[in-house]
mmCIF file of C-alpha atoms in Angstrom:
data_model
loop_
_atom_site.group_PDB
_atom_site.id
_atom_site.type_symbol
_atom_site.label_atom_id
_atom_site.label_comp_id
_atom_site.label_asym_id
_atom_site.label_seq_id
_atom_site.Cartn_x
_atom_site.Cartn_y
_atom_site.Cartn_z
ATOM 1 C CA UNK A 1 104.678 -12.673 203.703
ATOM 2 C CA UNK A 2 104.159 -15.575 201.084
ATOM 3 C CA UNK A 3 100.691 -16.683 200.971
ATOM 4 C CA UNK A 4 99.228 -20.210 199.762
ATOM 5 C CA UNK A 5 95.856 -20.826 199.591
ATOM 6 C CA UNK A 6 93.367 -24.186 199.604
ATOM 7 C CA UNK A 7 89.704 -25.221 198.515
ATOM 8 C CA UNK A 8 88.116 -28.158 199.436
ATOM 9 C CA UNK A 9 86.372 -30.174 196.807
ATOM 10 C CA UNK A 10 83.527 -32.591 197.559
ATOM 11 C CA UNK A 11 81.235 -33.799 194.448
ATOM 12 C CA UNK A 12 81.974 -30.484 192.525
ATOM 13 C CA UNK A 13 81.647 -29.425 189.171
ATOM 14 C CA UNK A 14 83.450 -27.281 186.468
ATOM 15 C CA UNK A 15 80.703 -24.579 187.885
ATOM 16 C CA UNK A 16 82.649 -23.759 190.855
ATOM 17 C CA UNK A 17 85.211 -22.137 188.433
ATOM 18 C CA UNK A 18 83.781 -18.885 188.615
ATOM 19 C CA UNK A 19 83.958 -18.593 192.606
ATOM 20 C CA UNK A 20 87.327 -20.115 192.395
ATOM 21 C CA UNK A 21 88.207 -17.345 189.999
ATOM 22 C CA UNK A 22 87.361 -15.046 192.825
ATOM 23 C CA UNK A 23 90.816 -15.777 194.842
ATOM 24 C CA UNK A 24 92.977 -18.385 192.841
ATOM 25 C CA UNK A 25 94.889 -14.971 191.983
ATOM 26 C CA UNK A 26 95.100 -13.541 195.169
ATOM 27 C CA UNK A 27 97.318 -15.989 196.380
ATOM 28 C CA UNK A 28 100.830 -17.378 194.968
ATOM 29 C CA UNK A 29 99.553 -21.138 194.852
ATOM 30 C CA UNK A 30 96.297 -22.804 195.276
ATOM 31 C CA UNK A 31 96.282 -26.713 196.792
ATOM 32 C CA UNK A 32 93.188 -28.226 195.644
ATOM 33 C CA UNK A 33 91.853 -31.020 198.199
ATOM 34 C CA UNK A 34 89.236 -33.209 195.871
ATOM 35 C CA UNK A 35 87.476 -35.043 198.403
ATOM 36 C CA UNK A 36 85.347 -36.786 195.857
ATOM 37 C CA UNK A 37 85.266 -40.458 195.591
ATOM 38 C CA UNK A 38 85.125 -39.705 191.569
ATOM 39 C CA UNK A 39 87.071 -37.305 189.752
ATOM 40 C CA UNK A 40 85.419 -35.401 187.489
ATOM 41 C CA UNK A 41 87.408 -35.127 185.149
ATOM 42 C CA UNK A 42 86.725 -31.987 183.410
ATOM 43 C CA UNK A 43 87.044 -30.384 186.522
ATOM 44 C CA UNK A 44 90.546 -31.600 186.861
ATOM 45 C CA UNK A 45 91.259 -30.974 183.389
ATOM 46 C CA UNK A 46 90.395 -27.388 183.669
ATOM 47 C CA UNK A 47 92.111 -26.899 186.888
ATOM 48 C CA UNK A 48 95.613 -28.655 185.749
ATOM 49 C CA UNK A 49 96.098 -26.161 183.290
ATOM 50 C CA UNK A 50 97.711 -23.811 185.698
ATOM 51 C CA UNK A 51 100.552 -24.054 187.212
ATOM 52 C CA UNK A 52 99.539 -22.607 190.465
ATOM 53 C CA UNK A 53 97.308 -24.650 191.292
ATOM 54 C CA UNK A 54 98.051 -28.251 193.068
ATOM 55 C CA UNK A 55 95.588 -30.766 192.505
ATOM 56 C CA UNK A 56 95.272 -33.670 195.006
ATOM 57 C CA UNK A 57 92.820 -35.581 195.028
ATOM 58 C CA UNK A 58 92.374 -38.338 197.884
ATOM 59 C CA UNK A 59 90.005 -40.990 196.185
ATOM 60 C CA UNK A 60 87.328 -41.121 199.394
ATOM 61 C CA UNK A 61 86.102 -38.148 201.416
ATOM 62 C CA UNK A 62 88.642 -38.137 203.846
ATOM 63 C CA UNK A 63 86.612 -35.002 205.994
ATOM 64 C CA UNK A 64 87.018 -31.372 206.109
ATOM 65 C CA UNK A 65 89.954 -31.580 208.729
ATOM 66 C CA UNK A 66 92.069 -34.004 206.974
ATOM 67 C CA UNK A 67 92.160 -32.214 203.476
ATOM 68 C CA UNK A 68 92.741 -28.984 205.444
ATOM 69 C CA UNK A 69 96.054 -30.457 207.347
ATOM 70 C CA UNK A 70 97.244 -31.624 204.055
ATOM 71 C CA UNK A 71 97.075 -28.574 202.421
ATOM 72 C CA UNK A 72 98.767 -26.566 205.549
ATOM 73 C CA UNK A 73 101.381 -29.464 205.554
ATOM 74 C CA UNK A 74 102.145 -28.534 202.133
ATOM 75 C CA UNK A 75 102.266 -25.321 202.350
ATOM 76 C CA UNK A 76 104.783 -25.206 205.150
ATOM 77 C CA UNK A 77 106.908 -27.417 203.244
ATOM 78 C CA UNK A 78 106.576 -25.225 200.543
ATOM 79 C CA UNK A 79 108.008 -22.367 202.414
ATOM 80 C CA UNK A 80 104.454 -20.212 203.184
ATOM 81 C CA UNK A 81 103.962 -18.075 205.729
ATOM 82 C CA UNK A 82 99.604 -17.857 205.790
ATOM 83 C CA UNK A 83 97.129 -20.681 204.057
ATOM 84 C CA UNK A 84 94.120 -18.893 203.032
ATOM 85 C CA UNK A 85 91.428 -21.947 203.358
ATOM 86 C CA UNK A 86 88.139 -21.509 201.328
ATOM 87 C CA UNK A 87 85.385 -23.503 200.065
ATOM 88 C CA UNK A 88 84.327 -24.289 196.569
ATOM 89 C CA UNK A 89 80.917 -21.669 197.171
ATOM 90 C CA UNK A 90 82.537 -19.216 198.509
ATOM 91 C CA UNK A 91 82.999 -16.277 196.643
ATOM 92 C CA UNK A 92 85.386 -13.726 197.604
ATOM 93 C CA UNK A 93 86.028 -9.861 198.012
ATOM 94 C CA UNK A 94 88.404 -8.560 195.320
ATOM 95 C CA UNK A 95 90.864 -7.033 197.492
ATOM 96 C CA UNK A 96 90.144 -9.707 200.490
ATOM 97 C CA UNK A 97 94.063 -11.083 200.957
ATOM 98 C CA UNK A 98 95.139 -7.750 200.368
ATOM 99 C CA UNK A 99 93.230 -6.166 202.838
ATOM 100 C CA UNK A 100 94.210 -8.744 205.717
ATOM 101 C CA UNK A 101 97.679 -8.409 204.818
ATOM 102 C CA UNK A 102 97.224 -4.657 205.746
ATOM 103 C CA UNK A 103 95.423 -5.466 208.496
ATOM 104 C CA UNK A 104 98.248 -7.777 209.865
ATOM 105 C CA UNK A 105 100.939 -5.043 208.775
ATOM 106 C CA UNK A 106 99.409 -2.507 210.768
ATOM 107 C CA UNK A 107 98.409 -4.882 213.958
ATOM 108 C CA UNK A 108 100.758 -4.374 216.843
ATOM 109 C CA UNK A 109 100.452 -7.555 217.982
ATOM 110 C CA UNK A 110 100.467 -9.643 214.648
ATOM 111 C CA UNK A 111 102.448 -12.348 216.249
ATOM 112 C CA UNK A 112 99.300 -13.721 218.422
ATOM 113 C CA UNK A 113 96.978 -13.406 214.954
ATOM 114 C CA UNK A 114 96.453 -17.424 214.580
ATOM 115 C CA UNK A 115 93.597 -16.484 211.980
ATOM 116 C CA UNK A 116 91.931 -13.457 210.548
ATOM 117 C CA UNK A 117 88.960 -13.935 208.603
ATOM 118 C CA UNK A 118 86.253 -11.959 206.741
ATOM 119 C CA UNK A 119 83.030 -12.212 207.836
ATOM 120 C CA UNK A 120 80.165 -14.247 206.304
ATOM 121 C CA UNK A 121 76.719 -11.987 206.942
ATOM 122 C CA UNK A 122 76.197 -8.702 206.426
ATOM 123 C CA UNK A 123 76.940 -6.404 208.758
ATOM 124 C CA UNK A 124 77.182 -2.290 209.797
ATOM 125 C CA UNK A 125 80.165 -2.674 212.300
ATOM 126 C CA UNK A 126 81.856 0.376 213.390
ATOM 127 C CA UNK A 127 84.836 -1.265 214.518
ATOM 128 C CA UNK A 128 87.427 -1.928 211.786
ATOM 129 C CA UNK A 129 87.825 -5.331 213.458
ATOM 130 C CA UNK A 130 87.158 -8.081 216.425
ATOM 131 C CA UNK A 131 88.609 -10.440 218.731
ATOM 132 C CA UNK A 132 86.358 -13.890 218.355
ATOM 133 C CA UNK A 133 86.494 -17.274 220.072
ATOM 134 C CA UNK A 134 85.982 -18.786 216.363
ATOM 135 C CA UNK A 135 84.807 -18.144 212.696
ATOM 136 C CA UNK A 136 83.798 -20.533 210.254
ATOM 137 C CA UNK A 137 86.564 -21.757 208.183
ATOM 138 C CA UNK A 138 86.603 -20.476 204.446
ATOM 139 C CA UNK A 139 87.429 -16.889 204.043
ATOM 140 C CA UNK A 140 90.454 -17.689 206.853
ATOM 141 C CA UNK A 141 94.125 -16.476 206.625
ATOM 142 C CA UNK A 142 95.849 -19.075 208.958
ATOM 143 C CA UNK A 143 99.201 -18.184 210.291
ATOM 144 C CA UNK A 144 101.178 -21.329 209.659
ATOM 145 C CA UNK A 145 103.544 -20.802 211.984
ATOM 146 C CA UNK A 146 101.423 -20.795 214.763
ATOM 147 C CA UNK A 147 98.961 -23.977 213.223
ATOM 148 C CA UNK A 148 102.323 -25.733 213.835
ATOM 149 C CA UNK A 149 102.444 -24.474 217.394
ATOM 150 C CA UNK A 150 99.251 -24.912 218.210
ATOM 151 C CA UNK A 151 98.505 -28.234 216.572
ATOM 152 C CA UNK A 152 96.348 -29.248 213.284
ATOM 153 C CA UNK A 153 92.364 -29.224 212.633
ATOM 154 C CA UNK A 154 91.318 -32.122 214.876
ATOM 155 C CA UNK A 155 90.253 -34.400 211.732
ATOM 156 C CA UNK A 156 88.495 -37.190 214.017
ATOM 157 C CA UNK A 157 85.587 -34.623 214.272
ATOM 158 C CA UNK A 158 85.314 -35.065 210.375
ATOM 159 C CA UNK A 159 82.942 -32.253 209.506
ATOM 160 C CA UNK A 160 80.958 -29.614 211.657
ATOM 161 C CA UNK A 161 82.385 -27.694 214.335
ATOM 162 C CA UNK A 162 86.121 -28.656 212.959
ATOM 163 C CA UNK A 163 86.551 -24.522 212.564
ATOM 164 C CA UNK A 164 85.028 -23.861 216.361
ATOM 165 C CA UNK A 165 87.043 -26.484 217.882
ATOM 166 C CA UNK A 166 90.295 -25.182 216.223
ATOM 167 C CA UNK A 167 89.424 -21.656 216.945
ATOM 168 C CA UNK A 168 88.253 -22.155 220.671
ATOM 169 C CA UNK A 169 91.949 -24.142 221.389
ATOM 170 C CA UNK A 170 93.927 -21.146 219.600
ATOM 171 C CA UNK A 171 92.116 -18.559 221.856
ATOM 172 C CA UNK A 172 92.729 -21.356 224.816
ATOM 173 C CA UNK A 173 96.512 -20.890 223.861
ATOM 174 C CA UNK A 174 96.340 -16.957 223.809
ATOM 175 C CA UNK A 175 96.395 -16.534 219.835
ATOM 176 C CA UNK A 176 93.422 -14.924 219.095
ATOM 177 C CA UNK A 177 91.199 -15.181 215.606
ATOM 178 C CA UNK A 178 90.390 -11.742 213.906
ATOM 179 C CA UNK A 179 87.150 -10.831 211.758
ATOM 180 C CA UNK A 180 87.011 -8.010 209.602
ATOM 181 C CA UNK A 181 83.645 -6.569 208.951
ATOM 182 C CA UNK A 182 84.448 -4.566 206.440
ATOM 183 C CA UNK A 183 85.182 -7.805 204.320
ATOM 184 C CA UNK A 184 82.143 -10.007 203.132
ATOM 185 C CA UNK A 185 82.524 -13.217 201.777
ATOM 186 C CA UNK A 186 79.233 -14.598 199.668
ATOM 187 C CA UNK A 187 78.975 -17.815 200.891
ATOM 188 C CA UNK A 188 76.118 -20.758 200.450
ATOM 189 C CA UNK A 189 75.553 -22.287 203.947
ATOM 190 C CA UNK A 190 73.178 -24.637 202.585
ATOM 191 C CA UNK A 191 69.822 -25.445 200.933
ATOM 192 C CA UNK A 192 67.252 -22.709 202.234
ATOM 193 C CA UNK A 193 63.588 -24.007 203.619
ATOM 194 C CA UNK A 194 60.510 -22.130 204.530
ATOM 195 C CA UNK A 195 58.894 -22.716 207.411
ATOM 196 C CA UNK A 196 55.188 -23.047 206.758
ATOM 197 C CA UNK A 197 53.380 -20.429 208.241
ATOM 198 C CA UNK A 198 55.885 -18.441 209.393
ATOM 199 C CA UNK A 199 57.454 -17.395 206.175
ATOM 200 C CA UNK A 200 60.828 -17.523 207.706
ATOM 201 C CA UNK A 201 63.594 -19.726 206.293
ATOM 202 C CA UNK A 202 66.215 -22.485 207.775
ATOM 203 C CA UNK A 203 69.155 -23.940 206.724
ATOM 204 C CA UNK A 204 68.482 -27.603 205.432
ATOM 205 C CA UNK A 205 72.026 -30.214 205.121
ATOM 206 C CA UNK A 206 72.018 -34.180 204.756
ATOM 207 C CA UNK A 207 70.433 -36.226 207.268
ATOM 208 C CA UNK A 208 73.571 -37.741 208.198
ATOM 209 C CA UNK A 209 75.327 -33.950 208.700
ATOM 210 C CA UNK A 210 72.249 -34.315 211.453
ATOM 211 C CA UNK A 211 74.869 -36.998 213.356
ATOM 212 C CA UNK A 212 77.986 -34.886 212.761
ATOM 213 C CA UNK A 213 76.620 -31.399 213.547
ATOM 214 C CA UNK A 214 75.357 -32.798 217.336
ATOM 215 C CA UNK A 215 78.441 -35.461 217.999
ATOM 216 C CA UNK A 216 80.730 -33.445 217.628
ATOM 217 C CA UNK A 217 78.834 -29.866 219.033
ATOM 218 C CA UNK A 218 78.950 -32.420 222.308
ATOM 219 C CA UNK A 219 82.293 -33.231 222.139
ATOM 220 C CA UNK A 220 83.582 -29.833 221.422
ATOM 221 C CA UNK A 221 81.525 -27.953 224.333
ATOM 222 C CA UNK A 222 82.768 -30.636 226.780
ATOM 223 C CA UNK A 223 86.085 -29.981 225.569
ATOM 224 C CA UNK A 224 85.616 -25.752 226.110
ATOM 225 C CA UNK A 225 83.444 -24.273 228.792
ATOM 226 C CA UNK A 226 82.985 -21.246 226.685
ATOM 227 C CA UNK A 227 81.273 -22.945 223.556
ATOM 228 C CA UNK A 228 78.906 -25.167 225.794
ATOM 229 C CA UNK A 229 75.759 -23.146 226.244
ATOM 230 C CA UNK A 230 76.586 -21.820 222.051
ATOM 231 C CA UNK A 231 76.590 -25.475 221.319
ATOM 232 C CA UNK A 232 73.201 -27.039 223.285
ATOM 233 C CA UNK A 233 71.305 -24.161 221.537
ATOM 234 C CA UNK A 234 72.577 -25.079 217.937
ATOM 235 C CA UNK A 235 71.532 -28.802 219.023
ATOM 236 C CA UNK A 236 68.390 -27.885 220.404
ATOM 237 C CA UNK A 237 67.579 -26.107 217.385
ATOM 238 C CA UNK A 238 68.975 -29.262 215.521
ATOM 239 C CA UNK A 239 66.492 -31.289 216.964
ATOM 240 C CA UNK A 240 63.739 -29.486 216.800
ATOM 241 C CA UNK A 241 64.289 -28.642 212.672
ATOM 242 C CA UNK A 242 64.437 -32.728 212.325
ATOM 243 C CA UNK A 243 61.798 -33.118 214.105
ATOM 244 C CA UNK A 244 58.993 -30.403 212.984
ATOM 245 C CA UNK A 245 60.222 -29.115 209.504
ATOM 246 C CA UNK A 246 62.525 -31.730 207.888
ATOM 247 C CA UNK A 247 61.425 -34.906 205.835
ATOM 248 C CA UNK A 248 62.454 -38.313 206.491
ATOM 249 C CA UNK A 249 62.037 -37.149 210.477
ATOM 250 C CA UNK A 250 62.356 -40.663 211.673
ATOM 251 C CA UNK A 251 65.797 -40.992 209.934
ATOM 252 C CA UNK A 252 67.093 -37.778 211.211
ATOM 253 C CA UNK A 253 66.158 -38.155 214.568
ATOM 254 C CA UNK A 254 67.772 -41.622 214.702
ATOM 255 C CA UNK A 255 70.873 -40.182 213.927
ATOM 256 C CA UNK A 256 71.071 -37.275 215.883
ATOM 257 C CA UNK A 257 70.193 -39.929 218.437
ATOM 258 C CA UNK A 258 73.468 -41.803 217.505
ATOM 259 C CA UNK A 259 75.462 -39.000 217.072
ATOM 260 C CA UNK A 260 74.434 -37.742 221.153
ATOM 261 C CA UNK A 261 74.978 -41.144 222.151
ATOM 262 C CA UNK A 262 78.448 -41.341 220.470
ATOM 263 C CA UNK A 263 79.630 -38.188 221.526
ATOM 264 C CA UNK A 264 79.078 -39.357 225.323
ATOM 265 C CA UNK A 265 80.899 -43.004 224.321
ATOM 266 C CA UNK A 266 84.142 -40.299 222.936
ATOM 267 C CA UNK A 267 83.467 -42.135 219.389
ATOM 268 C CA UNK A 268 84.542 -39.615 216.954
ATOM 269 C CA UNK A 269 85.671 -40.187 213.317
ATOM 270 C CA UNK A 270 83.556 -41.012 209.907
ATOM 271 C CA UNK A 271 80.502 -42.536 210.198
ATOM 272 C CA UNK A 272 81.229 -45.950 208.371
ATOM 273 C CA UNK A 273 84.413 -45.942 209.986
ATOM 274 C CA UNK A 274 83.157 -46.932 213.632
#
């Protein structure tokens, strides 16, 4: 069982070392996606020195999907069996690879395991592990041989819901997608707001992540029956952050307005692309 792995870099800094440290050595080679429209060069420096790691880096942000098919590309031509796919603030359990490759060993049907994946919240599961429709993408152990079967990340959706929709069409296929509780992966979803009064907190992104996050939640839940009603709460709750907790609320709203009335016009793709 050889095992690659890939990050994906967007605007990132020689302080994502550390995290990176986390798994580089888990795996036999690490492909390094730089989505960045600069390189930063110490970065790159840094990360050259091993000979490991790949570095790519693809000049414009290219989206999530894209970088993530050119790293499983590679690693099939490489000769790798599993791509484990991570992001740069993701931190990883020491013995994560090792324990999904025991998992995998001891599965009896390890030949319909398209992913398994640690989990990203805390969590006091009895079960050892479970069948999901989808998980989000770093902290995944893709079987390459069925990403080739199945088809690649759908990279006109960009960013946001690119790990649901690829997830949902494996279980579509009858591959399924395995979490293991017993396997937490510290990972940064985002920057954390309070909402006044409350003293609760929400996730804040980029307005523009606003567009992404309802287009393509729209185009994915028309696309699978079983992620619709998932996907109208997420965008209800969308709105309603843009609207009541968020600044520049006029600017969000606009282009969650876009994004629902591009997802209905099938217009899919980067936002200055269209």
């Amino acid at each position: 069982m050889r095992i690659a792995g890939t990050v994906v870099l967007y605007n990132s800094t020689p302080a994502c070392l550390p995290i990176l440290e986390t798994y580089w050595r888990q795996v036999e080679k690490l492909y390094v996606i730089d989505n960045s429209e600069q390189v930063d060069n110490g970065l790159k420096e840094l990360l050259t020195q091993y000979s490991f790691i790949t570095y790519i880096h693809n000049g414009t942000n290219l989206g999530i999907a894209h970088a993530l098919n050119m790293a499983a590309e590679q690693a099939i031509k490489d000769g790798y069996d599993y791509l484990l796919t991570m992001d740069d603030d993701s931190s990883a359990p020491a013995n994560m690879v090792q324990s999904m490759c025991q998992f995998l060993s001891g599965y009896t049907d390890r030949e319909r395991v398209g992913i398994v994946s640690a989990v990203h919240t805390y969590e006091t599961s009895p079960n050892k592990y479970r069948s999901v429709l989808f998980t989000m993408t770093s902290g995944n152990l893709l079987n390459l041989r069925i990403y080739q079967e199945t088809g690649g990340f759908m990279e006109g959706l960009f960013i946001d819901h690119v790990d649901h929709e690829f997830g949902l069409r494996l279980n579509q296929k009858g591959y399924q997608v395995i979490e293991l509780p017993a396997l937490l992966l510290k990972h940064n979803l985002g920057e954390a707001k309070l909402i006044p009064l409350s003293g609760q907190k929400y996730v804040s992104h980029s307005p523009v992540r606003g567009y992404y996050f309802v287009r393509n939640g729209i185009i994915v839940a028309r696309q699978y029956k079983h992620f619709r009603w998932i996907a109208y709460k997420l965008i209800i709750k969308e709105i309603i952050k843009a609207a009541l907790f968020e600044r520049e609320k006029k600017y969000r709203l606009k282009l969650i307005y876009s994004g629902i009335h591009d997802a209905f016009r099938n217009k899919i793709g980067k936002i200055g692309d269209m």
